[in-house]
């Protein structure tokens, strides 16, 4: 059983996502399949919350109707000064435990966890408690509660810190939860997680969203770099081909120079021989026969006498 307390700014999206009343436009931003949300089981729900478009409006109305007094700051964006108005608990179990139960048994298992929360926080008001079956992982229960503290004189206020005192509170909380579930399920091999293990800090909703946004930015940057890398590979391949062609041309030019020196002719005379050979008047010089940039037929018909005279 884990717990996270939220101010009013974060509580709205947390509660709406738990109830699956968020308008989902981009499924990449959620971790559940809306098409399967009808499989979820509602254990308890305050129908008064359905009358309001936002959680802020609901909690303000609840405060007024139930005569809640004390500090109540829900309009600030400063998390330190904002009143914690929602306590959210998530209860799960191991894969082997869930696999050993039928769906009905799983629901009863989570009801037992809800009973524990009612015993642990008798003055808290349950907004919603339901079992999610529409996510990829194991079924689990979300329970959201208004953290109401009642004084000896009967006055009430939003004050979660009065119920979760001290740095070792949640260790005792887990011990009591374990004892409660062992009593309910004596035949199950339930095990308590090592209380001395290091616990990673649980991300808040805002931190989680920022982390998801950063993750998407990294994925987009990765795609951009992959595309750029492919483009650079294509450019590199073109450069290799151009270098290969230039190397062949360089070797060909060396052959032409050597041939001209051996024959005692100039480059201009060599090009003139190539010119007339193109018009079937004579044979190509030796280097031209191996020119990589030309497609020269190996044999040509000898030109007629009248054509040679005409060319002259």
PDB file of N, CA and C in Angstrom, residues 126-204:
ATOM      1  N   UNK A 126     -14.088   9.274   2.013  1.00  0.00           N
ATOM      2  CA  UNK A 126     -13.746   8.588   0.774  1.00  0.00           C
ATOM      3  C   UNK A 126     -14.420   9.283  -0.407  1.00  0.00           C
ATOM      4  N   UNK A 127     -13.610   9.742  -1.339  1.00  0.00           N
ATOM      5  CA  UNK A 127     -14.120  10.334  -2.579  1.00  0.00           C
ATOM      6  C   UNK A 127     -14.376   9.245  -3.602  1.00  0.00           C
ATOM      7  N   UNK A 128     -13.408   8.341  -3.732  1.00  0.00           N
ATOM      8  CA  UNK A 128     -13.557   7.273  -4.718  1.00  0.00           C
ATOM      9  C   UNK A 128     -12.593   6.138  -4.377  1.00  0.00           C
ATOM     10  N   UNK A 129     -13.084   4.918  -4.562  1.00  0.00           N
ATOM     11  CA  UNK A 129     -12.248   3.731  -4.391  1.00  0.00           C
ATOM     12  C   UNK A 129     -12.657   2.731  -5.447  1.00  0.00           C
ATOM     13  N   UNK A 130     -11.698   2.320  -6.285  1.00  0.00           N
ATOM     14  CA  UNK A 130     -12.028   1.390  -7.361  1.00  0.00           C
ATOM     15  C   UNK A 130     -10.815   0.540  -7.739  1.00  0.00           C
ATOM     16  N   UNK A 131     -11.118  -0.605  -8.341  1.00  0.00           N
ATOM     17  CA  UNK A 131     -10.075  -1.528  -8.796  1.00  0.00           C
ATOM     18  C   UNK A 131      -9.916  -1.350 -10.297  1.00  0.00           C
ATOM     19  N   UNK A 132      -8.690  -1.133 -10.719  1.00  0.00           N
ATOM     20  CA  UNK A 132      -8.407  -0.937 -12.139  1.00  0.00           C
ATOM     21  C   UNK A 132      -8.015  -2.259 -12.798  1.00  0.00           C
ATOM     22  N   UNK A 133      -8.731  -2.577 -13.858  1.00  0.00           N
ATOM     23  CA  UNK A 133      -8.422  -3.753 -14.673  1.00  0.00           C
ATOM     24  C   UNK A 133      -8.073  -3.353 -16.110  1.00  0.00           C
ATOM     25  N   UNK A 134      -7.931  -2.058 -16.379  1.00  0.00           N
ATOM     26  CA  UNK A 134      -7.727  -1.599 -17.755  1.00  0.00           C
ATOM     27  C   UNK A 134      -6.284  -1.216 -18.053  1.00  0.00           C
ATOM     28  N   UNK A 135      -5.366  -1.563 -17.139  1.00  0.00           N
ATOM     29  CA  UNK A 135      -3.960  -1.272 -17.372  1.00  0.00           C
ATOM     30  C   UNK A 135      -3.205  -2.552 -17.708  1.00  0.00           C
ATOM     31  N   UNK A 136      -1.990  -2.394 -18.243  1.00  0.00           N
ATOM     32  CA  UNK A 136      -1.215  -3.550 -18.692  1.00  0.00           C
ATOM     33  C   UNK A 136      -0.736  -4.412 -17.528  1.00  0.00           C
ATOM     34  N   UNK A 137      -0.505  -3.780 -16.376  1.00  0.00           N
ATOM     35  CA  UNK A 137       0.024  -4.520 -15.235  1.00  0.00           C
ATOM     36  C   UNK A 137      -1.050  -5.289 -14.494  1.00  0.00           C
ATOM     37  N   UNK A 138      -0.750  -5.610 -13.241  1.00  0.00           N
ATOM     38  CA  UNK A 138      -1.669  -6.374 -12.408  1.00  0.00           C
ATOM     39  C   UNK A 138      -2.829  -5.493 -11.932  1.00  0.00           C
ATOM     40  N   UNK A 139      -3.967  -6.095 -11.614  1.00  0.00           N
ATOM     41  CA  UNK A 139      -5.062  -5.302 -11.039  1.00  0.00           C
ATOM     42  C   UNK A 139      -4.624  -4.678  -9.725  1.00  0.00           C
ATOM     43  N   UNK A 140      -5.101  -3.485  -9.456  1.00  0.00           N
ATOM     44  CA  UNK A 140      -4.728  -2.771  -8.236  1.00  0.00           C
ATOM     45  C   UNK A 140      -5.856  -1.827  -7.856  1.00  0.00           C
ATOM     46  N   UNK A 141      -5.857  -1.386  -6.608  1.00  0.00           N
ATOM     47  CA  UNK A 141      -6.926  -0.529  -6.102  1.00  0.00           C
ATOM     48  C   UNK A 141      -6.410   0.877  -5.855  1.00  0.00           C
ATOM     49  N   UNK A 142      -7.173   1.863  -6.324  1.00  0.00           N
ATOM     50  CA  UNK A 142      -6.917   3.274  -6.026  1.00  0.00           C
ATOM     51  C   UNK A 142      -7.994   3.758  -5.059  1.00  0.00           C
ATOM     52  N   UNK A 143      -7.585   4.381  -3.986  1.00  0.00           N
ATOM     53  CA  UNK A 143      -8.537   4.961  -3.043  1.00  0.00           C
ATOM     54  C   UNK A 143      -8.116   6.390  -2.749  1.00  0.00           C
ATOM     55  N   UNK A 144      -9.005   7.333  -3.036  1.00  0.00           N
ATOM     56  CA  UNK A 144      -8.731   8.745  -2.769  1.00  0.00           C
ATOM     57  C   UNK A 144      -9.632   9.217  -1.641  1.00  0.00           C
ATOM     58  N   UNK A 145      -9.055   9.970  -0.700  1.00  0.00           N
ATOM     59  CA  UNK A 145      -9.786  10.384   0.501  1.00  0.00           C
ATOM     60  C   UNK A 145      -9.479  11.846   0.816  1.00  0.00           C
ATOM     61  N   UNK A 146     -10.465  12.533   1.326  1.00  0.00           N
ATOM     62  CA  UNK A 146     -10.242  13.882   1.844  1.00  0.00           C
ATOM     63  C   UNK A 146      -9.677  13.756   3.250  1.00  0.00           C
ATOM     64  N   UNK A 147      -8.487  14.296   3.509  1.00  0.00           N
ATOM     65  CA  UNK A 147      -7.832  14.124   4.823  1.00  0.00           C
ATOM     66  C   UNK A 147      -8.430  15.043   5.886  1.00  0.00           C
ATOM     67  N   UNK A 148      -9.539  14.617   6.456  1.00  0.00           N
ATOM     68  CA  UNK A 148     -10.241  15.417   7.465  1.00  0.00           C
ATOM     69  C   UNK A 148      -9.722  15.066   8.865  1.00  0.00           C
ATOM     70  N   UNK A 149      -9.339  16.088   9.591  1.00  0.00           N
ATOM     71  CA  UNK A 149      -8.894  15.898  10.982  1.00  0.00           C
ATOM     72  C   UNK A 149      -9.942  16.475  11.924  1.00  0.00           C
ATOM     73  N   UNK A 150     -10.312  15.703  12.920  1.00  0.00           N
ATOM     74  CA  UNK A 150     -11.324  16.139  13.882  1.00  0.00           C
ATOM     75  C   UNK A 150     -10.690  16.347  15.254  1.00  0.00           C
ATOM     76  N   UNK A 151     -10.893  17.532  15.811  1.00  0.00           N
ATOM     77  CA  UNK A 151     -10.352  17.853  17.128  1.00  0.00           C
ATOM     78  C   UNK A 151     -11.280  17.347  18.228  1.00  0.00           C
ATOM     79  N   UNK A 152     -10.819  17.465  19.463  1.00  0.00           N
ATOM     80  CA  UNK A 152     -11.608  17.003  20.605  1.00  0.00           C
ATOM     81  C   UNK A 152     -12.896  17.791  20.761  1.00  0.00           C
ATOM     82  N   UNK A 153     -12.882  19.057  20.345  1.00  0.00           N
ATOM     83  CA  UNK A 153     -14.088  19.876  20.476  1.00  0.00           C
ATOM     84  C   UNK A 153     -15.078  19.634  19.349  1.00  0.00           C
ATOM     85  N   UNK A 154     -14.734  18.705  18.418  1.00  0.00           N
ATOM     86  CA  UNK A 154     -15.642  18.366  17.329  1.00  0.00           C
ATOM     87  C   UNK A 154     -15.419  19.152  16.058  1.00  0.00           C
ATOM     88  N   UNK A 155     -14.579  20.185  16.088  1.00  0.00           N
ATOM     89  CA  UNK A 155     -14.289  20.958  14.873  1.00  0.00           C
ATOM     90  C   UNK A 155     -13.418  20.129  13.938  1.00  0.00           C
ATOM     91  N   UNK A 156     -13.586  20.375  12.656  1.00  0.00           N
ATOM     92  CA  UNK A 156     -12.867  19.590  11.657  1.00  0.00           C
ATOM     93  C   UNK A 156     -12.131  20.507  10.681  1.00  0.00           C
ATOM     94  N   UNK A 157     -11.020  19.976  10.128  1.00  0.00           N
ATOM     95  CA  UNK A 157     -10.203  20.746   9.181  1.00  0.00           C
ATOM     96  C   UNK A 157      -9.468  19.773   8.253  1.00  0.00           C
ATOM     97  N   UNK A 158      -8.937  20.318   7.174  1.00  0.00           N
ATOM     98  CA  UNK A 158      -8.076  19.529   6.294  1.00  0.00           C
ATOM     99  C   UNK A 158      -6.677  19.532   6.886  1.00  0.00           C
ATOM    100  N   UNK A 159      -6.223  18.376   7.340  1.00  0.00           N
ATOM    101  CA  UNK A 159      -4.913  18.332   7.979  1.00  0.00           C
ATOM    102  C   UNK A 159      -4.392  16.900   7.955  1.00  0.00           C
ATOM    103  N   UNK A 160      -3.651  16.562   6.910  1.00  0.00           N
ATOM    104  CA  UNK A 160      -3.135  15.200   6.781  1.00  0.00           C
ATOM    105  C   UNK A 160      -1.950  14.958   7.710  1.00  0.00           C
ATOM    106  N   UNK A 161      -1.205  16.008   8.020  1.00  0.00           N
ATOM    107  CA  UNK A 161       0.001  15.846   8.841  1.00  0.00           C
ATOM    108  C   UNK A 161      -0.321  15.381  10.254  1.00  0.00           C
ATOM    109  N   UNK A 162      -1.526  15.661  10.737  1.00  0.00           N
ATOM    110  CA  UNK A 162      -1.906  15.200  12.061  1.00  0.00           C
ATOM    111  C   UNK A 162      -2.049  13.676  12.120  1.00  0.00           C
ATOM    112  N   UNK A 163      -2.236  13.056  10.975  1.00  0.00           N
ATOM    113  CA  UNK A 163      -2.442  11.604  10.921  1.00  0.00           C
ATOM    114  C   UNK A 163      -1.219  10.851  10.410  1.00  0.00           C
ATOM    115  N   UNK A 164      -0.277  11.561   9.838  1.00  0.00           N
ATOM    116  CA  UNK A 164       0.918  10.907   9.301  1.00  0.00           C
ATOM    117  C   UNK A 164       2.152  11.568   9.907  1.00  0.00           C
ATOM    118  N   UNK A 165       2.253  11.471  11.218  1.00  0.00           N
ATOM    119  CA  UNK A 165       3.326  12.136  11.947  1.00  0.00           C
ATOM    120  C   UNK A 165       4.597  11.296  11.963  1.00  0.00           C
ATOM    121  N   UNK A 166       5.713  11.968  11.861  1.00  0.00           N
ATOM    122  CA  UNK A 166       7.008  11.313  12.045  1.00  0.00           C
ATOM    123  C   UNK A 166       7.523  10.607  10.802  1.00  0.00           C
ATOM    124  N   UNK A 167       8.851  10.519  10.716  1.00  0.00           N
ATOM    125  CA  UNK A 167       9.481   9.902   9.541  1.00  0.00           C
ATOM    126  C   UNK A 167       9.262   8.395   9.491  1.00  0.00           C
ATOM    127  N   UNK A 168       8.939   7.772  10.634  1.00  0.00           N
ATOM    128  CA  UNK A 168       8.739   6.318  10.670  1.00  0.00           C
ATOM    129  C   UNK A 168       7.264   5.941  10.614  1.00  0.00           C
ATOM    130  N   UNK A 169       6.412   6.920  10.328  1.00  0.00           N
ATOM    131  CA  UNK A 169       4.974   6.626  10.335  1.00  0.00           C
ATOM    132  C   UNK A 169       4.619   5.536   9.337  1.00  0.00           C
ATOM    133  N   UNK A 170       5.110   5.649   8.107  1.00  0.00           N
ATOM    134  CA  UNK A 170       4.686   4.712   7.073  1.00  0.00           C
ATOM    135  C   UNK A 170       5.261   3.309   7.288  1.00  0.00           C
ATOM    136  N   UNK A 171       6.341   3.206   8.045  1.00  0.00           N
ATOM    137  CA  UNK A 171       6.819   1.865   8.390  1.00  0.00           C
ATOM    138  C   UNK A 171       5.796   1.175   9.292  1.00  0.00           C
ATOM    139  N   UNK A 172       5.297   1.914  10.289  1.00  0.00           N
ATOM    140  CA  UNK A 172       4.242   1.358  11.140  1.00  0.00           C
ATOM    141  C   UNK A 172       2.953   1.142  10.363  1.00  0.00           C
ATOM    142  N   UNK A 173       2.681   2.036   9.425  1.00  0.00           N
ATOM    143  CA  UNK A 173       1.494   1.897   8.577  1.00  0.00           C
ATOM    144  C   UNK A 173       1.537   0.576   7.811  1.00  0.00           C
ATOM    145  N   UNK A 174       2.686   0.259   7.230  1.00  0.00           N
ATOM    146  CA  UNK A 174       2.826  -0.980   6.475  1.00  0.00           C
ATOM    147  C   UNK A 174       2.742  -2.206   7.394  1.00  0.00           C
ATOM    148  N   UNK A 175       3.269  -2.070   8.603  1.00  0.00           N
ATOM    149  CA  UNK A 175       3.170  -3.178   9.568  1.00  0.00           C
ATOM    150  C   UNK A 175       1.718  -3.453   9.919  1.00  0.00           C
ATOM    151  N   UNK A 176       0.970  -2.410  10.179  1.00  0.00           N
ATOM    152  CA  UNK A 176      -0.446  -2.578  10.534  1.00  0.00           C
ATOM    153  C   UNK A 176      -1.245  -3.124   9.345  1.00  0.00           C
ATOM    154  N   UNK A 177      -0.914  -2.670   8.154  1.00  0.00           N
ATOM    155  CA  UNK A 177      -1.584  -3.162   6.956  1.00  0.00           C
ATOM    156  C   UNK A 177      -1.296  -4.657   6.759  1.00  0.00           C
ATOM    157  N   UNK A 178      -0.046  -5.027   6.951  1.00  0.00           N
ATOM    158  CA  UNK A 178       0.347  -6.439   6.805  1.00  0.00           C
ATOM    159  C   UNK A 178      -0.386  -7.311   7.825  1.00  0.00           C
ATOM    160  N   UNK A 179      -0.430  -6.856   9.078  1.00  0.00           N
ATOM    161  CA  UNK A 179      -1.120  -7.630  10.121  1.00  0.00           C
ATOM    162  C   UNK A 179      -2.609  -7.769   9.800  1.00  0.00           C
ATOM    163  N   UNK A 180      -3.191  -6.698   9.304  1.00  0.00           N
ATOM    164  CA  UNK A 180      -4.620  -6.722   8.950  1.00  0.00           C
ATOM    165  C   UNK A 180      -4.900  -7.750   7.855  1.00  0.00           C
ATOM    166  N   UNK A 181      -4.063  -7.754   6.821  1.00  0.00           N
ATOM    167  CA  UNK A 181      -4.288  -8.659   5.692  1.00  0.00           C
ATOM    168  C   UNK A 181      -3.963 -10.101   6.079  1.00  0.00           C
ATOM    169  N   UNK A 182      -2.991 -10.310   6.958  1.00  0.00           N
ATOM    170  CA  UNK A 182      -2.677 -11.662   7.435  1.00  0.00           C
ATOM    171  C   UNK A 182      -3.855 -12.228   8.233  1.00  0.00           C
ATOM    172  N   UNK A 183      -4.500 -11.365   8.985  1.00  0.00           N
ATOM    173  CA  UNK A 183      -5.654 -11.818   9.759  1.00  0.00           C
ATOM    174  C   UNK A 183      -6.812 -12.175   8.844  1.00  0.00           C
ATOM    175  N   UNK A 184      -6.992 -11.412   7.761  1.00  0.00           N
ATOM    176  CA  UNK A 184      -8.069 -11.685   6.818  1.00  0.00           C
ATOM    177  C   UNK A 184      -7.778 -12.924   5.972  1.00  0.00           C
ATOM    178  N   UNK A 185      -6.503 -13.138   5.662  1.00  0.00           N
ATOM    179  CA  UNK A 185      -6.114 -14.243   4.780  1.00  0.00           C
ATOM    180  C   UNK A 185      -5.036 -15.100   5.443  1.00  0.00           C
ATOM    181  N   UNK A 186      -5.398 -15.854   6.479  1.00  0.00           N
ATOM    182  CA  UNK A 186      -4.398 -16.674   7.199  1.00  0.00           C
ATOM    183  C   UNK A 186      -3.842 -17.813   6.352  1.00  0.00           C
ATOM    184  N   UNK A 187      -4.584 -18.233   5.328  1.00  0.00           N
ATOM    185  CA  UNK A 187      -4.131 -19.348   4.500  1.00  0.00           C
ATOM    186  C   UNK A 187      -3.276 -18.900   3.316  1.00  0.00           C
ATOM    187  N   UNK A 188      -3.158 -17.605   3.113  1.00  0.00           N
ATOM    188  CA  UNK A 188      -2.341 -17.079   2.018  1.00  0.00           C
ATOM    189  C   UNK A 188      -0.922 -16.806   2.524  1.00  0.00           C
ATOM    190  N   UNK A 189       0.027 -17.050   1.654  1.00  0.00           N
ATOM    191  CA  UNK A 189       1.429 -16.820   2.021  1.00  0.00           C
ATOM    192  C   UNK A 189       1.787 -15.351   1.767  1.00  0.00           C
ATOM    193  N   UNK A 190       1.146 -14.469   2.518  1.00  0.00           N
ATOM    194  CA  UNK A 190       1.424 -13.036   2.379  1.00  0.00           C
ATOM    195  C   UNK A 190       2.755 -12.711   3.044  1.00  0.00           C
ATOM    196  N   UNK A 191       3.518 -11.843   2.403  1.00  0.00           N
ATOM    197  CA  UNK A 191       4.842 -11.496   2.922  1.00  0.00           C
ATOM    198  C   UNK A 191       4.976  -9.990   3.032  1.00  0.00           C
ATOM    199  N   UNK A 192       5.627  -9.566   4.094  1.00  0.00           N
ATOM    200  CA  UNK A 192       5.878  -8.143   4.334  1.00  0.00           C
ATOM    201  C   UNK A 192       7.167  -7.754   3.638  1.00  0.00           C
ATOM    202  N   UNK A 193       7.105  -6.656   2.849  1.00  0.00           N
ATOM    203  CA  UNK A 193       8.320  -6.152   2.215  1.00  0.00           C
ATOM    204  C   UNK A 193       9.306  -5.709   3.282  1.00  0.00           C
ATOM    205  N   UNK A 194      10.593  -5.967   3.045  1.00  0.00           N
ATOM    206  CA  UNK A 194      11.620  -5.622   4.016  1.00  0.00           C
ATOM    207  C   UNK A 194      11.531  -4.137   4.364  1.00  0.00           C
ATOM    208  N   UNK A 195      11.208  -3.800   5.605  1.00  0.00           N
ATOM    209  CA  UNK A 195      11.053  -2.386   5.968  1.00  0.00           C
ATOM    210  C   UNK A 195      12.367  -1.615   5.968  1.00  0.00           C
ATOM    211  N   UNK A 196      13.492  -2.318   5.967  1.00  0.00           N
ATOM    212  CA  UNK A 196      14.798  -1.651   6.008  1.00  0.00           C
ATOM    213  C   UNK A 196      15.382  -1.381   4.625  1.00  0.00           C
ATOM    214  N   UNK A 197      14.652  -1.809   3.585  1.00  0.00           N
ATOM    215  CA  UNK A 197      15.182  -1.592   2.242  1.00  0.00           C
ATOM    216  C   UNK A 197      15.093  -0.106   1.885  1.00  0.00           C
ATOM    217  N   UNK A 198      15.922   0.294   0.928  1.00  0.00           N
ATOM    218  CA  UNK A 198      15.900   1.683   0.481  1.00  0.00           C
ATOM    219  C   UNK A 198      14.685   1.903  -0.407  1.00  0.00           C
ATOM    220  N   UNK A 199      13.982   2.982  -0.158  1.00  0.00           N
ATOM    221  CA  UNK A 199      12.797   3.310  -0.939  1.00  0.00           C
ATOM    222  C   UNK A 199      13.111   4.459  -1.891  1.00  0.00           C
ATOM    223  N   UNK A 200      12.820   4.256  -3.147  1.00  0.00           N
ATOM    224  CA  UNK A 200      12.979   5.336  -4.111  1.00  0.00           C
ATOM    225  C   UNK A 200      11.876   6.367  -3.900  1.00  0.00           C
ATOM    226  N   UNK A 201      12.237   7.612  -4.083  1.00  0.00           N
ATOM    227  CA  UNK A 201      11.255   8.679  -3.916  1.00  0.00           C
ATOM    228  C   UNK A 201      10.171   8.563  -4.988  1.00  0.00           C
ATOM    229  N   UNK A 202       8.930   8.585  -4.567  1.00  0.00           N
ATOM    230  CA  UNK A 202       7.817   8.500  -5.495  1.00  0.00           C
ATOM    231  C   UNK A 202       7.610   9.863  -6.154  1.00  0.00           C
ATOM    232  N   UNK A 203       7.478   9.864  -7.461  1.00  0.00           N
ATOM    233  CA  UNK A 203       7.293  11.105  -8.185  1.00  0.00           C
ATOM    234  C   UNK A 203       5.887  11.651  -7.947  1.00  0.00           C
ATOM    235  N   UNK A 204       5.804  12.968  -7.839  1.00  0.00           N
ATOM    236  CA  UNK A 204       4.500  13.603  -7.780  1.00  0.00           C
ATOM    237  C   UNK A 204       3.899  13.591  -9.181  1.00  0.00           C
TER     238      UNK A 204
END
